Tab-separated table of C-alpha atoms and ligand atoms in Angstrom:
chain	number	residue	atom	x	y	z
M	1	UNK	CA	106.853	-52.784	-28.678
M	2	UNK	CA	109.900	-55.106	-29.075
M	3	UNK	CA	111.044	-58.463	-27.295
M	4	UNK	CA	114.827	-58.514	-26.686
M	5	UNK	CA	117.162	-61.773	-26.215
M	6	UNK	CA	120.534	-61.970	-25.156
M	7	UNK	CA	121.901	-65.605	-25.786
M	8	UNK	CA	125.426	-66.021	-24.415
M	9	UNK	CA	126.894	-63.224	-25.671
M	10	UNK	CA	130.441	-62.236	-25.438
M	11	UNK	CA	132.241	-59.216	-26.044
M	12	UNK	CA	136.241	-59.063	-26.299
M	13	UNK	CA	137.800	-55.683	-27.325
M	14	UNK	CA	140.916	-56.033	-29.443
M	15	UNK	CA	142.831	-55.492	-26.192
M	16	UNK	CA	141.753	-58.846	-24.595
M	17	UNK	CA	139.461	-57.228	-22.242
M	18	UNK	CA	136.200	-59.162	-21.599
M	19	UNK	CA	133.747	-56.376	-21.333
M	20	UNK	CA	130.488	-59.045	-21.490
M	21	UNK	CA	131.201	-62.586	-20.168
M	22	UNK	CA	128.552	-64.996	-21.747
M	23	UNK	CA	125.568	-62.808	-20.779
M	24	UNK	CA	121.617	-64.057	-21.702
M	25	UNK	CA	119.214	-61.748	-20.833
M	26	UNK	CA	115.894	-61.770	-22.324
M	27	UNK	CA	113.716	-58.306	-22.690
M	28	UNK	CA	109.573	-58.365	-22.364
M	29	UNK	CA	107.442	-56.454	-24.546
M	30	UNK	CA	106.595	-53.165	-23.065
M	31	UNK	CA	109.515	-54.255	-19.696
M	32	UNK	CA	110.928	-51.664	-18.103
M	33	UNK	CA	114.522	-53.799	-17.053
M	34	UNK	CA	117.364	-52.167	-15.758
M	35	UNK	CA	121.138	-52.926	-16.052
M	36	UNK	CA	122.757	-52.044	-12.865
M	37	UNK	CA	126.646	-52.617	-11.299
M	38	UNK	CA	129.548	-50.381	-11.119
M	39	UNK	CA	131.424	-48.614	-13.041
M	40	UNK	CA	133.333	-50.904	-15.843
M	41	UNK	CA	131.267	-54.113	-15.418
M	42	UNK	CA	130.210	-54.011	-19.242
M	43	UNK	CA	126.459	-52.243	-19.128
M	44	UNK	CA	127.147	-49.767	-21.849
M	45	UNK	CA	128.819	-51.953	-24.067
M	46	UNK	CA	125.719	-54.736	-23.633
M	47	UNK	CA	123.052	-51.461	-24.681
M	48	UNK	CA	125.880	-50.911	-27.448
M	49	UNK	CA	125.419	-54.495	-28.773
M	50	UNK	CA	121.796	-54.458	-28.584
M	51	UNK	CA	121.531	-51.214	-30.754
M	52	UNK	CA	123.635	-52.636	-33.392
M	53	UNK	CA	126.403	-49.840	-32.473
M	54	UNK	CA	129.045	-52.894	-31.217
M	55	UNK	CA	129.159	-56.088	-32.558
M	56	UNK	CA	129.215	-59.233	-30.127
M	57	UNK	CA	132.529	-61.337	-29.984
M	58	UNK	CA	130.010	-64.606	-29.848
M	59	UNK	CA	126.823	-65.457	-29.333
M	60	UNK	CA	123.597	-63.470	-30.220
M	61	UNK	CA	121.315	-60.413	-29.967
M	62	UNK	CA	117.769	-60.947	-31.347
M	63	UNK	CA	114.936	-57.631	-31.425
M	64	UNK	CA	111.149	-59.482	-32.076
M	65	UNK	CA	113.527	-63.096	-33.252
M	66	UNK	CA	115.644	-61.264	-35.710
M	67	UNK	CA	119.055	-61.102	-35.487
M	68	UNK	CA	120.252	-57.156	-35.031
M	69	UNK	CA	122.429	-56.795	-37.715
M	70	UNK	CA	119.980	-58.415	-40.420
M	71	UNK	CA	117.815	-55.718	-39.467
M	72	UNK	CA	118.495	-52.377	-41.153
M	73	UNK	CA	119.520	-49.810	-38.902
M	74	UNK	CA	116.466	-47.755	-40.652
M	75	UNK	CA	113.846	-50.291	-39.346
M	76	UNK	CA	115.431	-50.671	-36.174
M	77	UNK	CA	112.877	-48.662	-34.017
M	78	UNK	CA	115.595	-48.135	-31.584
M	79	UNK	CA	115.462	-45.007	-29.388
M	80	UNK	CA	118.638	-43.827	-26.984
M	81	UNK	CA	119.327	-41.467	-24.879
M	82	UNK	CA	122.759	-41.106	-23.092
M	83	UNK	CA	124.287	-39.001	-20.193
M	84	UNK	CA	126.064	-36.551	-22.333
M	85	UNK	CA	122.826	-36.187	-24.762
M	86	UNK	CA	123.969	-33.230	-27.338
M	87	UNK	CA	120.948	-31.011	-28.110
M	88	UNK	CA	121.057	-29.008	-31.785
M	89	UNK	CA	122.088	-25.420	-30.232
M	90	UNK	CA	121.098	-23.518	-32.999
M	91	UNK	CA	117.519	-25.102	-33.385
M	92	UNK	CA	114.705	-24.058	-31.161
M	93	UNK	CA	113.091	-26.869	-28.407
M	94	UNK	CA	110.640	-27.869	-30.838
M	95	UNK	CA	112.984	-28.242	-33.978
M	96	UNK	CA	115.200	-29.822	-31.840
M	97	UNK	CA	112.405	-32.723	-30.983
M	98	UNK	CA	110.868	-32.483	-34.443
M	99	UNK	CA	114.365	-33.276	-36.301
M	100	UNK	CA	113.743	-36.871	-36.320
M	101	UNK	CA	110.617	-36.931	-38.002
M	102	UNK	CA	111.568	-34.559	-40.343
M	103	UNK	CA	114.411	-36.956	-41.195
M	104	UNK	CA	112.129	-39.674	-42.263
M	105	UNK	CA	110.011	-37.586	-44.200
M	106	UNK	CA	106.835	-36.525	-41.747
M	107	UNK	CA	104.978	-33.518	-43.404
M	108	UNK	CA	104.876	-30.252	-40.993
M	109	UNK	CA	100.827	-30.851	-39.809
M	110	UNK	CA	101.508	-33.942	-38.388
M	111	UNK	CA	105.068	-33.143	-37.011
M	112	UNK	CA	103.843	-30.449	-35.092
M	113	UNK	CA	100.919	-32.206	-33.477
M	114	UNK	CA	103.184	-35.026	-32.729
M	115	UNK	CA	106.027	-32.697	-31.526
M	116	UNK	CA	103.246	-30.523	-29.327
M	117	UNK	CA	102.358	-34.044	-27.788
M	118	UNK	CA	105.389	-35.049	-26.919
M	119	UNK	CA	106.394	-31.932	-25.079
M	120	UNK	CA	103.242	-31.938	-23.428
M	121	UNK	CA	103.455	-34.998	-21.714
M	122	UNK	CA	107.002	-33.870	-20.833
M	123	UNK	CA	106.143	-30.986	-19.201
M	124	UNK	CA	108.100	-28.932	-21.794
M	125	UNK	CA	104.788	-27.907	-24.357
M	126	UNK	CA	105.762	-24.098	-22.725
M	127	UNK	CA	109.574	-23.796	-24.254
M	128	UNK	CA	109.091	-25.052	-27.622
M	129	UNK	CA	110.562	-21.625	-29.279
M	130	UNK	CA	113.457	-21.532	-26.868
M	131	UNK	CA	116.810	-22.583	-27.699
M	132	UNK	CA	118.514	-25.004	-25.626
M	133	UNK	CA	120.894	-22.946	-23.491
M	134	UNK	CA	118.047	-21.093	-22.417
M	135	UNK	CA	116.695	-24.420	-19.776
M	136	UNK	CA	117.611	-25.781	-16.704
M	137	UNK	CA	119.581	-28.951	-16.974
M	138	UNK	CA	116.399	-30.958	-16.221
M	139	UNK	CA	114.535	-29.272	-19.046
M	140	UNK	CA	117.536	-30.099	-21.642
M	141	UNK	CA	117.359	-33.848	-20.513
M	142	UNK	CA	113.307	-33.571	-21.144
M	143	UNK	CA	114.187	-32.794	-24.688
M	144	UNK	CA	116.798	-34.909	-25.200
M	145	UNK	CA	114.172	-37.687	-23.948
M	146	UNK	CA	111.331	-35.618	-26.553
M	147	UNK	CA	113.631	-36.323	-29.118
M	148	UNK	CA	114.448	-40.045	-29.106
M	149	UNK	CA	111.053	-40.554	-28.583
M	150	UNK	CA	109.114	-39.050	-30.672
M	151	UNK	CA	108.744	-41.666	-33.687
M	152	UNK	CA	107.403	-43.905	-31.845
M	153	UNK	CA	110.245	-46.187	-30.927
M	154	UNK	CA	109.656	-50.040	-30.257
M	155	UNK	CA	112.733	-50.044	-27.523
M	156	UNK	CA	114.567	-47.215	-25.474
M	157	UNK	CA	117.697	-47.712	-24.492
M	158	UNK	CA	119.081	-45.064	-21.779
M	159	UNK	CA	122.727	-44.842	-20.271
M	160	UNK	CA	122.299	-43.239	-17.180
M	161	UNK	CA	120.251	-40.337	-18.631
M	162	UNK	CA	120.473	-38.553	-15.106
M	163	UNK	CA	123.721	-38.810	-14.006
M	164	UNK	CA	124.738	-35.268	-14.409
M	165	UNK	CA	121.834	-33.931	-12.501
M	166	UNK	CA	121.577	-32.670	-8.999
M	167	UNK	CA	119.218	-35.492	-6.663
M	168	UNK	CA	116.075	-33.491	-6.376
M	169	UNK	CA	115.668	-33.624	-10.175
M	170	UNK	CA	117.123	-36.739	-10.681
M	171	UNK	CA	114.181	-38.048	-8.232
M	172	UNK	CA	111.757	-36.320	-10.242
M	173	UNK	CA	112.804	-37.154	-13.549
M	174	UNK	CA	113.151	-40.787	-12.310
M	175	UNK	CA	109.084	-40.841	-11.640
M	176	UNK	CA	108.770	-38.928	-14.666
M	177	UNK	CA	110.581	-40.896	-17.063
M	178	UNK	CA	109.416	-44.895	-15.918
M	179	UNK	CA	105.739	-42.566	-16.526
M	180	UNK	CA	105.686	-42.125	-19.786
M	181	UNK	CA	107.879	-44.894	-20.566
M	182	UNK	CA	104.447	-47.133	-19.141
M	183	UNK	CA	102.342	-44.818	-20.698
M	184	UNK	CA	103.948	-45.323	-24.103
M	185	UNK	CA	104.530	-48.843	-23.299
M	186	UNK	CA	107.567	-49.386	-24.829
M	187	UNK	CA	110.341	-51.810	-23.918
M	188	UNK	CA	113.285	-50.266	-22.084
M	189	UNK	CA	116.302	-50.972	-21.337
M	190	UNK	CA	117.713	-48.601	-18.645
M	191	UNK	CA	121.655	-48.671	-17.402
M	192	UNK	CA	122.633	-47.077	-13.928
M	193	UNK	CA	125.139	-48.310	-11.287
M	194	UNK	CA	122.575	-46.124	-9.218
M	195	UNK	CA	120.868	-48.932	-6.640
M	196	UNK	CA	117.883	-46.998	-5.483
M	197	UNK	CA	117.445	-45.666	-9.051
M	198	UNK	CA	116.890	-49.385	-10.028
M	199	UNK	CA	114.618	-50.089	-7.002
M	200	UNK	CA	112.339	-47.320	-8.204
M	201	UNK	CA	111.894	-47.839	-11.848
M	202	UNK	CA	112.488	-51.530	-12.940
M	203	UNK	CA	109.900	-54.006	-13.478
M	204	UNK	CA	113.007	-56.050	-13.488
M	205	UNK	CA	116.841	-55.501	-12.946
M	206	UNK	CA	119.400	-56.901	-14.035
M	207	UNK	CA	122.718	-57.102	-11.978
M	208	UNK	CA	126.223	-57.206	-13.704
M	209	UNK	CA	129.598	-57.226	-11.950
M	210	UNK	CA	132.749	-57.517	-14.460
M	211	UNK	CA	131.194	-58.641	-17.468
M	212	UNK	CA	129.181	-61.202	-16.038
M	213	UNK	CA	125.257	-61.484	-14.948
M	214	UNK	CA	124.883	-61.765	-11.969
M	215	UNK	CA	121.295	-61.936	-10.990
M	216	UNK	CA	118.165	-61.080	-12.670
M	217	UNK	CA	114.423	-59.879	-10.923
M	218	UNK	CA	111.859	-58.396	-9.817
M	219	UNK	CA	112.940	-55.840	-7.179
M	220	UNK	CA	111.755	-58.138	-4.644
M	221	UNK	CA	113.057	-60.937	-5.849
M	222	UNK	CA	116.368	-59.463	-5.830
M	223	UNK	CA	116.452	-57.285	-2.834
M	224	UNK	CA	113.635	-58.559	-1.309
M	225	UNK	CA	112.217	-54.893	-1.009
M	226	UNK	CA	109.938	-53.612	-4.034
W	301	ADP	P1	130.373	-47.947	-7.492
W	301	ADP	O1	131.354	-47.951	-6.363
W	301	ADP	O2	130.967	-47.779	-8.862
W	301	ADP	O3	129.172	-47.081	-7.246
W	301	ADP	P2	129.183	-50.317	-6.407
W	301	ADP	O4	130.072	-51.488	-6.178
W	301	ADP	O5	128.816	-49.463	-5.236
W	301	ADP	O6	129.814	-49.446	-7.573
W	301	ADP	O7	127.863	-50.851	-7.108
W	301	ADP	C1	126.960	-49.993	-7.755
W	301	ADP	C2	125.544	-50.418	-7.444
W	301	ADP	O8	125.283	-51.742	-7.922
W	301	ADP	C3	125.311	-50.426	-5.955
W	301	ADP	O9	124.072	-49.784	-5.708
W	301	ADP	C4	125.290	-51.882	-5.600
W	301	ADP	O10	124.414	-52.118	-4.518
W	301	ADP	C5	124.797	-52.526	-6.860
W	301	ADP	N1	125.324	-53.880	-6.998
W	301	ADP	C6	126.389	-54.242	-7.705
W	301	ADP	N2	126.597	-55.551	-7.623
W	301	ADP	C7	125.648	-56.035	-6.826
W	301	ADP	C8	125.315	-57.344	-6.362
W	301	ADP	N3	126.032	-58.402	-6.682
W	301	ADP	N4	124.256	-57.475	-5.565
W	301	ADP	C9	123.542	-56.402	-5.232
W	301	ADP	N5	123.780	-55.148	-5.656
W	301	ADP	C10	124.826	-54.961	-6.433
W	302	ADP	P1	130.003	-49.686	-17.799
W	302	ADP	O1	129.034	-49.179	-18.801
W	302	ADP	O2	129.403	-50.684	-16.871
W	302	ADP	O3	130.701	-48.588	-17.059
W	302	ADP	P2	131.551	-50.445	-20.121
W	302	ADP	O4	130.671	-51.338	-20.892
W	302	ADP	O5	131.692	-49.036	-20.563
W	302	ADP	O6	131.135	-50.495	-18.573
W	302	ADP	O7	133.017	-51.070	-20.083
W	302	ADP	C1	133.231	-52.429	-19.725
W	302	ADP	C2	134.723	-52.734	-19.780
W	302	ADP	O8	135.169	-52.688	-21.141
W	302	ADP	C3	135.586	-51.737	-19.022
W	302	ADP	O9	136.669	-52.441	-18.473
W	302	ADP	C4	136.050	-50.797	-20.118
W	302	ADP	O10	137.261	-50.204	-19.761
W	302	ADP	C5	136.190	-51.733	-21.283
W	302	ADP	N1	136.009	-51.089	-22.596
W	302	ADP	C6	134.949	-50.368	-23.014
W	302	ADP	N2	135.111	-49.977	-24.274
W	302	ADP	C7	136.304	-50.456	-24.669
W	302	ADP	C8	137.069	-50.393	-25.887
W	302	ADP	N3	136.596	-49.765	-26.963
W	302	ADP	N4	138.268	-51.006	-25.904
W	302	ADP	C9	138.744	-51.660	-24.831
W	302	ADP	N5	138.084	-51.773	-23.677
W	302	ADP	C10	136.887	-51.167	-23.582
């Protein structure tokens, strides 16, 4: 699990446009907080910051009190997942969730009982030995989620992971996904301009409208609706 503070941070792109306006937002172990607004009011490039992909113009991003660029992107324990997730095509399922931990050096016992896991609690422990064009679009996202978590990640950042999904699975996949996200209990940070998406899934949310914060809360607080 990972803490997550925003203190005033800024982003300006070399263009002059103010993508994040002074934002501070801070993350609770094991939160599930999500980043919702329209299109173009900054989300993505705030989950950018945080993962040490963009760097802020000012201020500062801090994982468990340490700045994100002091920490090696290595040690990170940073998890993401976007939209347009690209799955290995020539790996099966299971290599395809396995690849990480094969990266950092887990030995094939453990990797498979980790990978079988996984996939289990996915609903995907059946298609291991298929290749990716051979699932439904829901399936491919399950993997794509199998993937960035299987090592175990401290914090998950998603950018709207179901956008390209048709609404019966995207409902599913909502339940499924703030499931296992509790069950693991890992911090999240989830981006979707999708209101009832945010309604369902956040222990808090976090409301941005060009660049700026505009509200942060509970469901109820903000809506006054859980
Ligand atoms: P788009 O037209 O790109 O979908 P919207 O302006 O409809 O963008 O906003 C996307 C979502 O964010 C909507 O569900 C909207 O209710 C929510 N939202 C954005 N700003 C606010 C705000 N200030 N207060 C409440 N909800 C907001
Ligand atoms: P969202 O994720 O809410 O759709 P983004 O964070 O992608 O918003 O973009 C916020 C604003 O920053 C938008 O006006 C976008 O056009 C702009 N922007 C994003 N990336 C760049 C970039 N590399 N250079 C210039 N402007 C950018």
């Amino acid at each position: 699990m990972t803490t997550v503070a925003l203190k005033d941070v800024t982003k300006v792109f070399p263009d002059g446009t103010v993508a994040v306006d002074n934002v501070s937002l801070d993350v609770n172990d094991g939160e599930f907080m999500v980043l919702l607004g329209p299109s173009g009011c900054g989300k993505s490039t705030v989950l950018r910051m945080v993962a040490g992909l963009e760097d802020p113009s000012s201020g500062a991003i801090m994982l468990d009190g340490a700045l994100v660029n002091d920490v090696p992107p290595r040690d990170r324990r940073i998890a993401m997942v976007f939209q347009d997730f690209a799955l290995y095509p020539h790996m099966t399922v299971g290599d395809n969730i396995a690849f990480p931990l094969r990266l950092s050096g887990v030995e094939p016992g453990p990797r498979g009982a980790r990978v079988a896991d996984v996939a289990g609690a996915l609903g995907i422990g059946d298609v291991l030995a298929r290749k990716p064009s051979q699932l439904s679009g829901g399936q491919r996202q399950r993997v794509a989620m199998g993937r960035a978590i299987v090592r175990r990640p401290g914090l998950f950042l998603m950018d709207e992971p179901l956008s390209n999904l048709d609404s019966g699975l995207r409902a599913e996949l909502r339940a499924e996904i703030s499931g296992l996200v509790r069950e693991l209990g890992v911090s999240t940070i989830y981006v979707t301009h999708d209101q009832a998406e945010a309604l369902t899934m956040a222990d808090r949310v976090a409301i941005m409208r060009k660049g700026v914060l505009q509200d942060v809360g509970t469901p109820t607080q903000v809506y006054g609706r859980p």
